Coordinates of C-alpha atoms in Angstrom, one line a residue:
X70 CA -18.0 11.8 -14.7
X71 CA -20.3 12.0 -11.8
X72 CA -21.4 15.2 -10.1
X73 CA -19.1 14.5 -7.1
X74 CA -16.1 14.1 -9.4
X75 CA -16.8 17.5 -11.1
X76 CA -17.3 19.5 -7.9
X77 CA -14.1 18.7 -6.0
X78 CA -10.5 18.5 -7.0
X79 CA -10.1 15.5 -4.7
X80 CA -12.2 12.4 -4.3
X81 CA -14.0 11.6 -0.9
X82 CA -11.3 9.0 -0.3
X83 CA -8.5 6.9 -1.7
X84 CA -7.5 3.3 -1.4
X85 CA -3.7 3.4 -1.0
X86 CA -1.8 0.1 -1.4
X87 CA 2.0 -0.4 -1.2
X88 CA 4.2 -3.4 -0.9
X89 CA 7.3 -4.2 1.1
X90 CA 10.6 -4.2 -0.7
X91 CA 11.2 -7.2 -3.0
X92 CA 8.0 -9.0 -2.0
X93 CA 6.3 -9.0 -5.4
X94 CA 8.5 -8.7 -8.5
X95 CA 7.4 -8.5 -12.1
X96 CA 7.6 -11.9 -13.8
X97 CA 6.7 -13.7 -10.5
X98 CA 4.5 -16.8 -10.9
X99 CA 1.9 -15.0 -8.7
X100 CA 1.5 -12.4 -11.6
X101 CA 1.9 -8.7 -11.1
X102 CA 0.5 -5.4 -12.3
X103 CA 2.0 -2.8 -14.6
X104 CA 0.6 0.3 -16.5
X105 CA -1.2 -2.0 -18.9
X106 CA -2.4 -4.7 -16.5
X107 CA -3.7 -2.7 -13.6
X108 CA -7.5 -2.8 -13.5
X109 CA -9.7 -5.1 -11.3
X110 CA -10.9 -8.2 -13.0
X111 CA -8.3 -8.0 -15.8
X112 CA -5.4 -10.3 -16.5
X113 CA -2.2 -9.8 -14.5
X114 CA 1.3 -9.6 -16.1
X115 CA 2.0 -13.2 -17.0
X116 CA 4.9 -15.1 -15.3
X117 CA 8.3 -14.6 -17.0
X118 CA 11.3 -16.3 -15.5
X119 CA 13.8 -14.1 -17.3
X120 CA 12.1 -10.9 -16.1
X121 CA 11.7 -12.3 -12.6
X122 CA 15.4 -13.2 -12.5
X123 CA 16.4 -9.8 -13.8
X124 CA 14.3 -8.1 -11.1
X125 CA 15.9 -10.3 -8.4
X126 CA 19.4 -9.5 -9.6
X127 CA 18.7 -5.7 -9.4
X128 CA 17.7 -5.9 -5.7
X129 CA 20.1 -4.3 -3.4
X130 CA 18.8 -6.0 -0.2
X131 CA 16.7 -8.8 1.0
X132 CA 12.9 -9.1 0.4
X133 CA 11.0 -7.7 3.4
X134 CA 8.4 -9.6 5.4
X135 CA 6.8 -7.7 8.3
X136 CA 6.4 -9.6 11.6
X137 CA 3.7 -8.8 14.2
X138 CA 5.6 -6.0 16.0
X139 CA 6.6 -4.4 12.7
X140 CA 3.0 -4.5 11.4
X141 CA 1.7 -2.9 14.6
X142 CA 4.4 -0.2 14.3
X143 CA 3.4 0.6 10.7
X144 CA -0.3 0.8 11.7
X145 CA 0.6 3.2 14.5
X146 CA 2.7 5.4 12.2
X147 CA 0.0 5.6 9.6
X148 CA -2.6 6.5 12.3
X149 CA -0.2 9.1 13.6
X150 CA 0.3 10.8 10.2
X151 CA -3.4 10.8 9.7
X152 CA -4.0 12.5 13.0
X153 CA -1.2 15.0 12.5
X154 CA -2.4 15.9 9.0
X155 CA -6.1 15.8 9.9
X156 CA -6.7 13.1 7.4
X157 CA -9.6 10.7 8.1
X158 CA -8.3 7.1 8.5
X159 CA -11.2 5.0 7.4
X160 CA -9.7 1.5 7.2
X161 CA -6.2 0.0 7.5
X162 CA -4.8 -3.5 7.2
X163 CA -1.1 -4.1 7.4
X164 CA -0.1 -7.5 6.1
X165 CA 3.3 -9.3 6.0
X166 CA 4.1 -8.0 2.6
X167 CA 1.8 -5.1 1.8
X168 CA -0.4 -2.3 3.4
X169 CA -3.9 -1.2 2.4
X170 CA -5.3 2.1 3.7
X171 CA -8.6 3.7 2.9
X172 CA -8.2 7.4 3.8
X173 CA -9.9 10.7 3.2
X174 CA -7.4 13.4 2.5
X175 CA -7.6 16.7 0.6
X176 CA -4.3 16.2 -1.1
X177 CA -2.8 14.2 -4.0
X178 CA -2.7 10.4 -3.2
X179 CA 1.0 10.3 -4.0
X180 CA 1.6 12.7 -1.1
X181 CA -0.5 10.5 1.2
X182 CA 1.4 7.3 0.2
X183 CA 4.7 9.0 0.5
X184 CA 3.9 10.3 4.0
X185 CA 2.7 6.9 5.1
X186 CA 5.9 5.3 3.9
X187 CA 8.1 8.0 5.4
X188 CA 6.4 8.0 8.8
X189 CA 6.3 4.2 9.0
X190 CA 10.0 3.9 8.0
X191 CA 11.0 6.5 10.6
X192 CA 9.0 4.7 13.4
X193 CA 10.3 1.3 12.4
X194 CA 13.9 2.5 12.5
X195 CA 13.4 4.5 15.8
X196 CA 12.0 1.3 17.3
X197 CA 15.1 -0.5 16.0
X198 CA 12.9 -2.9 14.1
X199 CA 15.0 -2.2 10.9
X200 CA 18.5 -1.1 10.3
X201 CA 19.0 2.5 9.3
X202 CA 20.0 1.6 5.7
X203 CA 17.4 -1.2 5.1
X204 CA 15.1 -0.8 2.2
X205 CA 11.6 -1.4 3.5
X206 CA 9.1 -0.4 0.8
X207 CA 8.9 -1.0 -2.9
X208 CA 8.8 2.1 -5.2
X209 CA 5.4 3.7 -5.6
X210 CA 2.3 1.6 -5.1
X211 CA -1.4 1.8 -6.0
X212 CA -3.6 4.9 -5.6
X213 CA -7.2 4.2 -6.3
X214 CA -9.7 7.2 -6.3
X215 CA -13.0 6.4 -4.4
X216 CA -15.5 8.8 -5.8
X217 CA -18.7 7.6 -4.0
X218 CA -19.9 5.9 -0.9
X219 CA -20.2 2.5 -2.6
X220 CA -16.6 2.6 -3.7
X221 CA -15.5 3.5 -0.2
X222 CA -17.6 0.7 1.3
X223 CA -16.2 -1.8 -1.3
X224 CA -12.6 -0.7 -0.6
X225 CA -13.1 -0.9 3.1
X226 CA -14.6 -4.4 2.9
X227 CA -11.8 -5.5 0.6
X228 CA -9.2 -4.0 2.9
X229 CA -10.6 -5.8 6.0
X230 CA -12.1 -9.0 4.6
X231 CA -10.3 -9.7 1.3
X232 CA -6.8 -10.3 2.6
X233 CA -6.9 -13.9 3.7
X234 CA -6.2 -15.3 7.1
X235 CA -6.5 -12.8 10.0
X236 CA -3.0 -11.9 11.3
X237 CA -4.2 -10.2 14.5
X238 CA -2.5 -11.4 17.7

């Protein structure tokens, strides 16, 4: 444990990642993560047609893909919650099927992720970009603790540059 880890209850920042509903199911040929397969540079959960089919059959709605206006709405909602809560928004990248945020917040990362999803959902529905009963987000997501400047820089670089083709208008 580094000195910074031992002197504060919370890390300097988090990398928060969450996916849209139904966009990446366990058993998919793309692979997925679970409690055992969840570290960088380790194997993903291997494809499994039966597991994938079972996951699909349990879905109560369609898989969600965010269009340009929806992505902008999500970005604005996350910026808004950061401003309201006095959290420092370091980097954000909203993709068609997931969201990455690097944020400094003196609270548990699960609270941060939950607030991001709640505020984004509310804003999307208020803008009539989703129906009131539509499931938009998958359950939970990833909360990586960033304990030093190098980790924050790496997460920021990954968030901005490691996501493929630029989707900016």
